[in-house]
Short mmCIF file of C-alpha atoms in Angstrom, two decimals:
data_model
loop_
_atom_site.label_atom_id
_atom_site.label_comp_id
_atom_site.label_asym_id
_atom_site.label_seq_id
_atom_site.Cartn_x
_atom_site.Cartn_y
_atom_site.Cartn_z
CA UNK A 1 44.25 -37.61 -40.93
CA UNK A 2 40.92 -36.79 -42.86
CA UNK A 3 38.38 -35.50 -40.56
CA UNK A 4 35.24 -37.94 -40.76
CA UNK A 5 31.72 -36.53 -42.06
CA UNK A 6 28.58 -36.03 -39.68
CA UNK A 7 27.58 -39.44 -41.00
CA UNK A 8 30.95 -41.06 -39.47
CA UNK A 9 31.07 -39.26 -36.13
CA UNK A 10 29.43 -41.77 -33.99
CA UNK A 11 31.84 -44.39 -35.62
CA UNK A 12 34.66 -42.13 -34.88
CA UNK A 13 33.87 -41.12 -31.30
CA UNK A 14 33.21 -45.37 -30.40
CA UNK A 15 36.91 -45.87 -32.30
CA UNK A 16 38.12 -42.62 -30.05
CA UNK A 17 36.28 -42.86 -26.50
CA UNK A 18 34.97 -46.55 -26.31
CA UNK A 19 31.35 -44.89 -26.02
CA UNK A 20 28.43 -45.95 -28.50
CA UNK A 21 26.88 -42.33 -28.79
CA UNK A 22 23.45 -43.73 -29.40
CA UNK A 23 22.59 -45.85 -26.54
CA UNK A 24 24.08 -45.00 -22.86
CA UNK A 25 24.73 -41.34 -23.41
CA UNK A 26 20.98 -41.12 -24.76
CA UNK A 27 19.18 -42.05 -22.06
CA UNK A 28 21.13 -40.09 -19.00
CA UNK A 29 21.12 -37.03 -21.44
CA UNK A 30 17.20 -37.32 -21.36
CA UNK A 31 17.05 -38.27 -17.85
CA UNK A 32 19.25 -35.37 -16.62
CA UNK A 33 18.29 -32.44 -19.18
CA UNK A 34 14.84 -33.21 -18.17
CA UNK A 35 16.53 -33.15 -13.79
CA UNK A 36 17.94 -29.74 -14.75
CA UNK A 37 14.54 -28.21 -16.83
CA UNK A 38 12.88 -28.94 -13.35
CA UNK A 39 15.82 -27.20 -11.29
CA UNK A 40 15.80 -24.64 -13.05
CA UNK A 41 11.96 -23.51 -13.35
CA UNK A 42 12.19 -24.23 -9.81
CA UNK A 43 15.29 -22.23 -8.69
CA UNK A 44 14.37 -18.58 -6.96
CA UNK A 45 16.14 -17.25 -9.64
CA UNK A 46 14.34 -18.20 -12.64
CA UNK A 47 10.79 -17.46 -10.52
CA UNK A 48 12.17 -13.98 -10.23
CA UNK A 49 12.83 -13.40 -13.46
CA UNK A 50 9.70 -13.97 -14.38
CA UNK A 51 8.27 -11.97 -11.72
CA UNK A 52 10.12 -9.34 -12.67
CA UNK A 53 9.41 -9.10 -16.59
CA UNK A 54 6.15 -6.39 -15.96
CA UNK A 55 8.63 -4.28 -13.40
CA UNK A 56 11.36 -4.28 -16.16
CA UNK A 57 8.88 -3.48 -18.74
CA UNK A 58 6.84 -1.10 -16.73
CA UNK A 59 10.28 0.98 -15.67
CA UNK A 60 11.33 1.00 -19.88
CA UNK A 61 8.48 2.41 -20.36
CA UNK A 62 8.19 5.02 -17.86
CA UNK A 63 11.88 5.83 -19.56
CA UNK A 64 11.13 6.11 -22.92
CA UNK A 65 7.13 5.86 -23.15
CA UNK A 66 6.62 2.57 -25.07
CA UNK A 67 6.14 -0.53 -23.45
CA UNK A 68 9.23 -2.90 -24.01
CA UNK A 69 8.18 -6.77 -23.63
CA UNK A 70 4.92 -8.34 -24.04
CA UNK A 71 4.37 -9.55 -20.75
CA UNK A 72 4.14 -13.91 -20.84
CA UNK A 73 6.23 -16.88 -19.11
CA UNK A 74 9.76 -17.66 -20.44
CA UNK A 75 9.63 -20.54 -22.21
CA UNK A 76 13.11 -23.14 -21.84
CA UNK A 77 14.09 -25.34 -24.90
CA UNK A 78 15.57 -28.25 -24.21
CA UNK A 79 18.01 -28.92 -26.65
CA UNK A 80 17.56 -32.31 -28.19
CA UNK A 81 19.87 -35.35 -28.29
CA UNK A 82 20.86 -35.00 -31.98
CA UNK A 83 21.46 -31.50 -31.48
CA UNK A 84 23.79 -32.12 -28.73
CA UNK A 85 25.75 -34.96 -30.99
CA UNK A 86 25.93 -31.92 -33.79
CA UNK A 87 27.61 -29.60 -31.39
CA UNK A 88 29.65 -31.99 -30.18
CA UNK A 89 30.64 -32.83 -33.92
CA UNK A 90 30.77 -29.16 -34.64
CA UNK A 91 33.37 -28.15 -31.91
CA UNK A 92 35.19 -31.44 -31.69
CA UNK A 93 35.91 -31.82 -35.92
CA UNK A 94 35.00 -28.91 -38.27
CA UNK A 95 36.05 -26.13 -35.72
CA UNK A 96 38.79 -28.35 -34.28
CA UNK A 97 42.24 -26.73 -35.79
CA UNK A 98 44.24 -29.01 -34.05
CA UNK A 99 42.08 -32.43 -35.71
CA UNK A 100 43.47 -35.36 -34.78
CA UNK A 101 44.11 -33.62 -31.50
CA UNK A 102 41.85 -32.03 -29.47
CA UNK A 103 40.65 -29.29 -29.42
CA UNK A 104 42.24 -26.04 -27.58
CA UNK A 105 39.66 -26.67 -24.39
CA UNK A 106 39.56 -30.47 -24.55
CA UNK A 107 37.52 -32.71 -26.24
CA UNK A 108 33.21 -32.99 -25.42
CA UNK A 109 32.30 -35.78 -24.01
CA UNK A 110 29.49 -37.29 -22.40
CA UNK A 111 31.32 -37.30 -19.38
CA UNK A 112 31.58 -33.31 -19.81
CA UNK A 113 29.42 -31.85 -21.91
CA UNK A 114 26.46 -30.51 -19.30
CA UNK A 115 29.36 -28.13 -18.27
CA UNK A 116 30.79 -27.32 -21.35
CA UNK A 117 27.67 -26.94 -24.50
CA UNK A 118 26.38 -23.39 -22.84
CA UNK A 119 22.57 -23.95 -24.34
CA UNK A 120 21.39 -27.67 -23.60
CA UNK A 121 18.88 -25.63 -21.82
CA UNK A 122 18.11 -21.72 -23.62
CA UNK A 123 15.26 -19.35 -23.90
CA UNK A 124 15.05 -16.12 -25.85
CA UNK A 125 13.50 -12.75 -24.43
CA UNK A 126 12.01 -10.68 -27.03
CA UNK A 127 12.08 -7.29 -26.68
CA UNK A 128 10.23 -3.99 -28.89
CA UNK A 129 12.87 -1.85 -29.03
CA UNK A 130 16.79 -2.19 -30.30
CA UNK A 131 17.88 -0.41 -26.81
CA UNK A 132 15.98 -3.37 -24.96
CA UNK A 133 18.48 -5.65 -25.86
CA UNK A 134 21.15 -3.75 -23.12
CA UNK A 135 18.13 -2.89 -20.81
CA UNK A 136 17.36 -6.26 -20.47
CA UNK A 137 20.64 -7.81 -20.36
CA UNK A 138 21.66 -5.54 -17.63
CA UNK A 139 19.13 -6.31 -15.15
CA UNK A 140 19.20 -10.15 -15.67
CA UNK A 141 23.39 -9.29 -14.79
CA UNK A 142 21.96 -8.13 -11.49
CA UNK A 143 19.41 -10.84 -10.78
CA UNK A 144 22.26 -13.08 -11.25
CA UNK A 145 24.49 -11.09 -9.18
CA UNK A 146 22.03 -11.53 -6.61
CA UNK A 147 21.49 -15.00 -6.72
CA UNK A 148 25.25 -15.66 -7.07
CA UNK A 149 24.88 -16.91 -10.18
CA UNK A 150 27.61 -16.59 -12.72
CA UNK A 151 26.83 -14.00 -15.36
CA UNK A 152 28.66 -13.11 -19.30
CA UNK A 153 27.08 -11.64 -22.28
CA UNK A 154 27.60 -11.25 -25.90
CA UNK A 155 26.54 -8.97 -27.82
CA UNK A 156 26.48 -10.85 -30.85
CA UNK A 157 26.60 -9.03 -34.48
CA UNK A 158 27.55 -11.59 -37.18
CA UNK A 159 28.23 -11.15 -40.70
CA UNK A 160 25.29 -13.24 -41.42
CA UNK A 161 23.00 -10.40 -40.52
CA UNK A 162 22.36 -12.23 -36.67
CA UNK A 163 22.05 -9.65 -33.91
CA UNK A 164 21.29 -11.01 -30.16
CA UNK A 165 22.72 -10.46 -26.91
CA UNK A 166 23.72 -13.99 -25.94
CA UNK A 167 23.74 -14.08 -22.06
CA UNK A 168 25.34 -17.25 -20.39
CA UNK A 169 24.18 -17.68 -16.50
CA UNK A 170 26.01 -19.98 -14.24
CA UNK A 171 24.29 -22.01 -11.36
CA UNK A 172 25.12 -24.95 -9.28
CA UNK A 173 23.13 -27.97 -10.05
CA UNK A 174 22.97 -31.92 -9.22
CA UNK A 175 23.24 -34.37 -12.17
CA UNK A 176 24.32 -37.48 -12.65
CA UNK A 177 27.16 -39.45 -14.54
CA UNK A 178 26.90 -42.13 -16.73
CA UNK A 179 27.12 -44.21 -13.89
CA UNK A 180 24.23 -42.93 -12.22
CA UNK A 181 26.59 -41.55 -9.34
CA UNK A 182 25.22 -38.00 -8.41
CA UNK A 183 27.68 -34.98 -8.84
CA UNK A 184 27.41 -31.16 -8.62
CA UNK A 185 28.60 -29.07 -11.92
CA UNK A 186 28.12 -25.53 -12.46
CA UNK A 187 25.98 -25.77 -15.51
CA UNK A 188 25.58 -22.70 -18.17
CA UNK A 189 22.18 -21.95 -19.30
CA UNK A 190 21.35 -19.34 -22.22
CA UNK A 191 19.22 -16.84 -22.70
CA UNK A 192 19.24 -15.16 -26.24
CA UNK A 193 17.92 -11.35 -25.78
CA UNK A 194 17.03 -10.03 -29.51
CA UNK A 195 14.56 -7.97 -30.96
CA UNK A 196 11.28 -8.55 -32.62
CA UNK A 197 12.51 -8.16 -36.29
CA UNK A 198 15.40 -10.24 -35.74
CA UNK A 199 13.35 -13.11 -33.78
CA UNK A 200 11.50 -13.24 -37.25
CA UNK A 201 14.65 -13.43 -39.14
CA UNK A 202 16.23 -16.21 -36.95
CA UNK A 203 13.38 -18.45 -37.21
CA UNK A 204 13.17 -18.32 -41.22
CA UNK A 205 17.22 -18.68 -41.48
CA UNK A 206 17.48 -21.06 -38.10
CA UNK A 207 17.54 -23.81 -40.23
CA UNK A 208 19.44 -22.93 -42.83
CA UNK A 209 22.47 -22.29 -40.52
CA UNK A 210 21.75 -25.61 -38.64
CA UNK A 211 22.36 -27.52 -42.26
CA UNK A 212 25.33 -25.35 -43.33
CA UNK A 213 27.04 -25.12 -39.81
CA UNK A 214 27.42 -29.57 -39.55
CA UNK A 215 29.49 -29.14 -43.69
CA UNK A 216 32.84 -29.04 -43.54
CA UNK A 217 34.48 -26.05 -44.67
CA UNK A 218 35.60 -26.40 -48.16
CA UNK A 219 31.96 -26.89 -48.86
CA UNK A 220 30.57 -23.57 -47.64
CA UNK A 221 30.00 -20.70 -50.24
CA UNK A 222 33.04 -18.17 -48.31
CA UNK A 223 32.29 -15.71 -50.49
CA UNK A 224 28.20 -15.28 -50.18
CA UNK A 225 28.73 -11.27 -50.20
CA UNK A 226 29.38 -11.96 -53.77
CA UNK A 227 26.80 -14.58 -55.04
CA UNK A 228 23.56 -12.50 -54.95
CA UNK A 229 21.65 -15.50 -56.05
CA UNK A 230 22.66 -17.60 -53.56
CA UNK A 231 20.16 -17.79 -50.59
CA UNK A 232 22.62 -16.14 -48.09
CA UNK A 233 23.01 -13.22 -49.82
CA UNK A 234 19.62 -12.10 -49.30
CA UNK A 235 18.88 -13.89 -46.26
CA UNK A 236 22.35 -12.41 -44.58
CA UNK A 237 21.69 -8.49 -45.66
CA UNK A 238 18.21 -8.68 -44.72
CA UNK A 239 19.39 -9.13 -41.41
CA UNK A 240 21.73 -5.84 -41.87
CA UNK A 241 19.26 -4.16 -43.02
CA UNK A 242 16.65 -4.88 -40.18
CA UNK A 243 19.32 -4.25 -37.73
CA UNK A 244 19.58 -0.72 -39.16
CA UNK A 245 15.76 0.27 -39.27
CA UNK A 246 15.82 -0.88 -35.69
CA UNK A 247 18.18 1.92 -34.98
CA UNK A 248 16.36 4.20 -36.83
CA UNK A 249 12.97 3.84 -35.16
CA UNK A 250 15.09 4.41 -31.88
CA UNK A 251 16.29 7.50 -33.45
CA UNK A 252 12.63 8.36 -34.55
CA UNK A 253 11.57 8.08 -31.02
CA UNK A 254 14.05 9.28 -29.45
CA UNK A 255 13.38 13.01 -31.81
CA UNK A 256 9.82 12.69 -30.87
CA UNK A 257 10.53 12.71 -27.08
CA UNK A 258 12.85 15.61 -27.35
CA UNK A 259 10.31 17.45 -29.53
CA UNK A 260 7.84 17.05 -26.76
CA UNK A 261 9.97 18.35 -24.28
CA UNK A 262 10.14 22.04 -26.10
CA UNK B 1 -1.60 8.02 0.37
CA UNK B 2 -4.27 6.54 1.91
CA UNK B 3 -4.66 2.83 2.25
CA UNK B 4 -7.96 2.95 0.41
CA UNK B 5 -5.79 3.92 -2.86
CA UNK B 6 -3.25 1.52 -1.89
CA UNK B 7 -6.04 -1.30 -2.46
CA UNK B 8 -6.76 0.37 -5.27
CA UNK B 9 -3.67 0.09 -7.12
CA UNK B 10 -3.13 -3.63 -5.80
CA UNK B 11 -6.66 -4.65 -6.93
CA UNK B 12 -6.17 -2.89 -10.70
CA UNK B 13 -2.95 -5.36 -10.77
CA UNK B 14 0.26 -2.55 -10.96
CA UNK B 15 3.78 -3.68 -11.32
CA UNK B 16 5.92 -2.44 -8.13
CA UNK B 17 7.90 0.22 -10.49
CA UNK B 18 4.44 1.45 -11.29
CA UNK B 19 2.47 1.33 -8.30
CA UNK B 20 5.86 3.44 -6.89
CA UNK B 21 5.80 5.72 -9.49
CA UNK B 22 2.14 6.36 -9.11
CA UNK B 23 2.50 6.67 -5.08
CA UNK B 24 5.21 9.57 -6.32
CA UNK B 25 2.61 11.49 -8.65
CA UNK B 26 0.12 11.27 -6.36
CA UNK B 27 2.31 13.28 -3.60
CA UNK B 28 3.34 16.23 -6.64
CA UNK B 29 -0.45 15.66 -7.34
CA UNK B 30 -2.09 16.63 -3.71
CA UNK B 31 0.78 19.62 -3.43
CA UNK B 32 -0.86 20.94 -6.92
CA UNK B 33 -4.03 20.95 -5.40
CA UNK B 34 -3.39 21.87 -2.31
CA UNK B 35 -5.41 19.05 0.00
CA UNK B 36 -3.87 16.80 2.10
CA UNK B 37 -5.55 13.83 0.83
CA UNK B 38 -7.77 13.18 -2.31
CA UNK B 39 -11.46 12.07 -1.75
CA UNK B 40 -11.19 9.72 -5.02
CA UNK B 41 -8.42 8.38 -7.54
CA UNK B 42 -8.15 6.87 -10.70
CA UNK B 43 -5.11 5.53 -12.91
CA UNK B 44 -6.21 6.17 -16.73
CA UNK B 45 -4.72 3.02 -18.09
CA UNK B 46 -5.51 0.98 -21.47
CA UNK B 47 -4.35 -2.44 -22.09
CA UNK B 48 -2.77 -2.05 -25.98
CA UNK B 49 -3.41 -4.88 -29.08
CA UNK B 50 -0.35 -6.21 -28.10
CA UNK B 51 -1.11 -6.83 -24.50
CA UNK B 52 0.82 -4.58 -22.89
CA UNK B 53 -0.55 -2.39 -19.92
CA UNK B 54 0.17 1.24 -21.51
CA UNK B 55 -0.37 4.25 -18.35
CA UNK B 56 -1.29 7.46 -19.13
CA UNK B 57 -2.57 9.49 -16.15
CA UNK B 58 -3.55 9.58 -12.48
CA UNK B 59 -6.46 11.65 -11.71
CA UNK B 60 -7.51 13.23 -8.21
CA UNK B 61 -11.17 13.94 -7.09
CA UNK B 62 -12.15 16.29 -4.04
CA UNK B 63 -15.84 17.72 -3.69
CA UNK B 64 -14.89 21.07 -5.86
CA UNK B 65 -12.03 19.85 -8.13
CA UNK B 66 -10.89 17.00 -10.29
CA UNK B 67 -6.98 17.24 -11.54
CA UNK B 68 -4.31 14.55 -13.37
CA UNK B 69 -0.89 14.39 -13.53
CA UNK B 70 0.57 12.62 -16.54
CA UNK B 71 2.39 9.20 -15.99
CA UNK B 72 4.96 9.71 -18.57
CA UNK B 73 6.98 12.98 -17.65
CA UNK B 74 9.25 14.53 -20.36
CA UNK B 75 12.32 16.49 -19.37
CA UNK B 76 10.57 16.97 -15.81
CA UNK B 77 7.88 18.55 -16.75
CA UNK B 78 4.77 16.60 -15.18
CA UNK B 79 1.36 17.75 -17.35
CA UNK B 80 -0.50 18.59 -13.86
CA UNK B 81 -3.94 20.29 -15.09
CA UNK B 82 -6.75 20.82 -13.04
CA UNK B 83 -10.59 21.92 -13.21
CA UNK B 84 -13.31 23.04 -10.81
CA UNK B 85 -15.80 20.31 -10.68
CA UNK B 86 -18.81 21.82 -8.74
CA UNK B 87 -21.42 22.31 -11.38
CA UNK B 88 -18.91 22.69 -13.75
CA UNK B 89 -19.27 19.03 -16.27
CA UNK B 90 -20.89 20.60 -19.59
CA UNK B 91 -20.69 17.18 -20.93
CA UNK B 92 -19.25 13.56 -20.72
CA UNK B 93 -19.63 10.74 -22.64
CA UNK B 94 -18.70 6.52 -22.52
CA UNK B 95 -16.55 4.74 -25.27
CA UNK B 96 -14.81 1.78 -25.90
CA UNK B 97 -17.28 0.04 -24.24
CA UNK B 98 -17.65 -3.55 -24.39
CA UNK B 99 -19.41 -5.16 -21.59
CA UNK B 100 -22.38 -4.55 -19.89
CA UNK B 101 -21.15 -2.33 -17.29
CA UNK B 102 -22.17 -4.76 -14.27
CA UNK B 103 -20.01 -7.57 -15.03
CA UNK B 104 -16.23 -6.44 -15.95
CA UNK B 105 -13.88 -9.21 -17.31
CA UNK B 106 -10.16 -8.85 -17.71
CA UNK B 107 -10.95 -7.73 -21.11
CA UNK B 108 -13.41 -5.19 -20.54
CA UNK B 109 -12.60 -1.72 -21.84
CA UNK B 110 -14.33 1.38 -20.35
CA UNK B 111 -13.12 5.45 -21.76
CA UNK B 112 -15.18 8.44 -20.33
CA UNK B 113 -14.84 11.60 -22.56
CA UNK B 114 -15.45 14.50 -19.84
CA UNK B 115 -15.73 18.05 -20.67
CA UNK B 116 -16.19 21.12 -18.27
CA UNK B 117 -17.57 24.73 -19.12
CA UNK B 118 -13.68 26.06 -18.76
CA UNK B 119 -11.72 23.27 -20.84
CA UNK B 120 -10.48 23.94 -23.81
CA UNK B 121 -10.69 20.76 -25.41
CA UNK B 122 -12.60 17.72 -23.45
CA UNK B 123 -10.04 15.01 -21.31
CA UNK B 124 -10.24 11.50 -21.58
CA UNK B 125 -10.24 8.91 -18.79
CA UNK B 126 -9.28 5.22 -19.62
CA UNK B 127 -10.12 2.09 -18.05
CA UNK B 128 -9.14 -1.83 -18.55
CA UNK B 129 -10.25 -4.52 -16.62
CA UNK B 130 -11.15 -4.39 -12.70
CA UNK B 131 -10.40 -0.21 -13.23
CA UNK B 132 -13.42 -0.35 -15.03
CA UNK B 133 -15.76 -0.61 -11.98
CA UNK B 134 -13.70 2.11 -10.66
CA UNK B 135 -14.17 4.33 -13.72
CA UNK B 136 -18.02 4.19 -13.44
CA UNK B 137 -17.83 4.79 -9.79
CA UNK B 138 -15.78 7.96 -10.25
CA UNK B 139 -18.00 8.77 -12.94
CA UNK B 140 -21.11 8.42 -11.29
CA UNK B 141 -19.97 9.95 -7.95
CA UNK B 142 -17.97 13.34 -9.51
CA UNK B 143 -19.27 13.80 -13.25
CA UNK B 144 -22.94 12.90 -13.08
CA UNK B 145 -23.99 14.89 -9.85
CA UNK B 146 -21.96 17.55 -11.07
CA UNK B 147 -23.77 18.14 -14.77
CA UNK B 148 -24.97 21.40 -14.58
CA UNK B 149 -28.66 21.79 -15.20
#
């Protein structure tokens, strides 16, 4: 069976699931994305995270003498509706091996997809310094630890030239169904931890991989290492490249620190 | 430390890790000088371009000596230096000055360049915000009454 384009998803999933994508589902997502925003800025844990950003950046820096975050509240994106139908496109058809079947975990649905898309609610901590990256990531392990909240990272290096820890935290929260009928999930929220240089990067190539990521595979250059005039290739090996400098300047620093210690 | 300097660091807006830190170099500090207590402090702090707090020193007053300990120690060693102060400021000078010295914003930037008859090369003294008050105070108290004429 030929797997429908982006264009024919909502007619598939109504065919599939009895669900019109574009009216029920629209208006609880809203209503409950916008229920969890609140939760969240609200929880004890995400107020102590952002208490905590000048004590994390003030102990960095008494480590290695440079100051590691600029010191501002954590914005949260709300991922929007159409976003949400892309993923669910993306993970239920083009990365679906099994297609007509579902997928390995199940198909997304409405009925499960505040539980199972990991960034309907994200925010990205920038930090100076490549080394950050772990710093950071490590002490948001133990706030979560501490707020028995469920904590996994990944320390993301694609061949696209994208570096980023991606951590997923884990908290109990109240939504709703599409019934309205109140239910407890545990609900993932991300936070993307990346340097400086790369937060640059990711915002001019964001959406370009947004566009190629929703085009089924046949029509995706596989071989962009070898078309230098193609926009990946310099796009993609920037990122490389700015990956590596960021080691270097640690390694800079790093000799400059040991140099003042003789 | 006293709970005068306790304030202090409150008021001037420290992070816990650094207001600990600081409560640490100010113990290795009074050993160096050998006093119990220090009349006067003062945390010589600048807030950077990028609007980060950057630390560099904490300095100690008494009535016959001024001293700092670096913030940032390197392989242990702490950069403790200290200087007689009676009589002993050859010059000092303001910089980075850009307010009217009465009424400090959180933006307001205060440096004192100070330079005693024995030092080899003259230390600066930096100051951001509500620290700048306590800069001029400090300076007023310890550097001008101590110019020798």
């Amino acid at each position: 069976m030929k797997k429908p384009a982006i264009e024919e998803y909502p007619n598939w999933f109504k065919e599939k699931f009895e669900v019109e994508l574009t009216i029920k589902p629209a208006s609880v997502y809203d209503y409950v994305i916008q229920k969890l925003n609140k939760d969240l800025e609200n929880s004890l844990f995400w107020k102590e995270l952002q208490k905590n950003l000048i004590d994390y950046t003030d102990e960095y820096y008494l480590l290695h003498g440079y100051p590691l975050l600029k010191i501002e509240n954590i914005p949260v994106f709300i991922k929007s509706y159409s976003s949400v139908i892309n993923k669910s496109f993306r993970k239920n058809i083009i990365l679906n091996e099994n297609f007509p079947e579902p997928p390995k975990n199940g198909w997304i649905t409405p009925n499960n997809w505040f539980e199972r898309i990991k960034d309907l609610l994200r925010t990205t901590i920038t930090v100076r310094y490549l080394d950050g990256v772990e710093f950071i990531s490590n002490k948001i392990k133990d706030l979560c630890e501490k707020h028995e909240f469920g904590f996994s990272v990944d320390f993301e290096a694609r061949e696209e030239g994208y570096y980023a820890a991606h951590i997923t935290i884990e908290g109990k929260f109240s939504i709703v169904d599409e019934n309205w009928n109140v239910k407890e999930i545990m609900f993932p929220i991300e936070i993307q931890v990346t340097t400086q240089l790369q937060e640059v990067i990711k915002a001019l190539l964001h959406k370009m991989y947004e566009e190629v990521r929703v085009l089924p595979s046949n029509e995706k250059n596989q071989k962009w290492q070898w078309d230098y005039k193609s926009q990946e290739f310099s796009s993609n090996y920037l990122g490389h490249i700015l990956h590596y400098v960021e080691g270097m300047i640690l390694e800079v620093r790093d000799k400059q620190k040991q140099n003042k210690t003789k | 430390m006293k709970a005068e300097f306790q304030n202090y660091l409150k008021d001037i807006g420290l992070s816990t890790v650094m207001a600990d830190t600081i409560n640490k170099k100010y113990l290795i500090l009074t050993q160096a000088a050998n006093v119990k207590d220090f009349d006067d402090i003062i945390v010589s702090e600048i807030i950077s371009k990028q609007g980060n707090r950057e630390y560099f020193s904490l300095w100690g007053f008494t009535p016959t000596l001024f001293c700092k300990i670096s913030i940032i120690a390197t392989a242990d060693v702490h950069d403790i230096v200290l200087f007689k102060l009676k009589n002993n400021i050859a010059r000092f000078s303001f910089s980075n000055l850009n307010y009217d010295l009465i009424n400090e914003t959180p933006q307001s930037t205060l440096d004192t360049l100070v330079r005693t008859f024995d030092m080899e090369v003259p230390y600066s003294i930096k100051s951001s915000g509500i620290n700048c008050s306590h800069l001029l105070s400090v300076t007023r108290k310890y550097f001008i009454s101590n110019i020798n004429t």
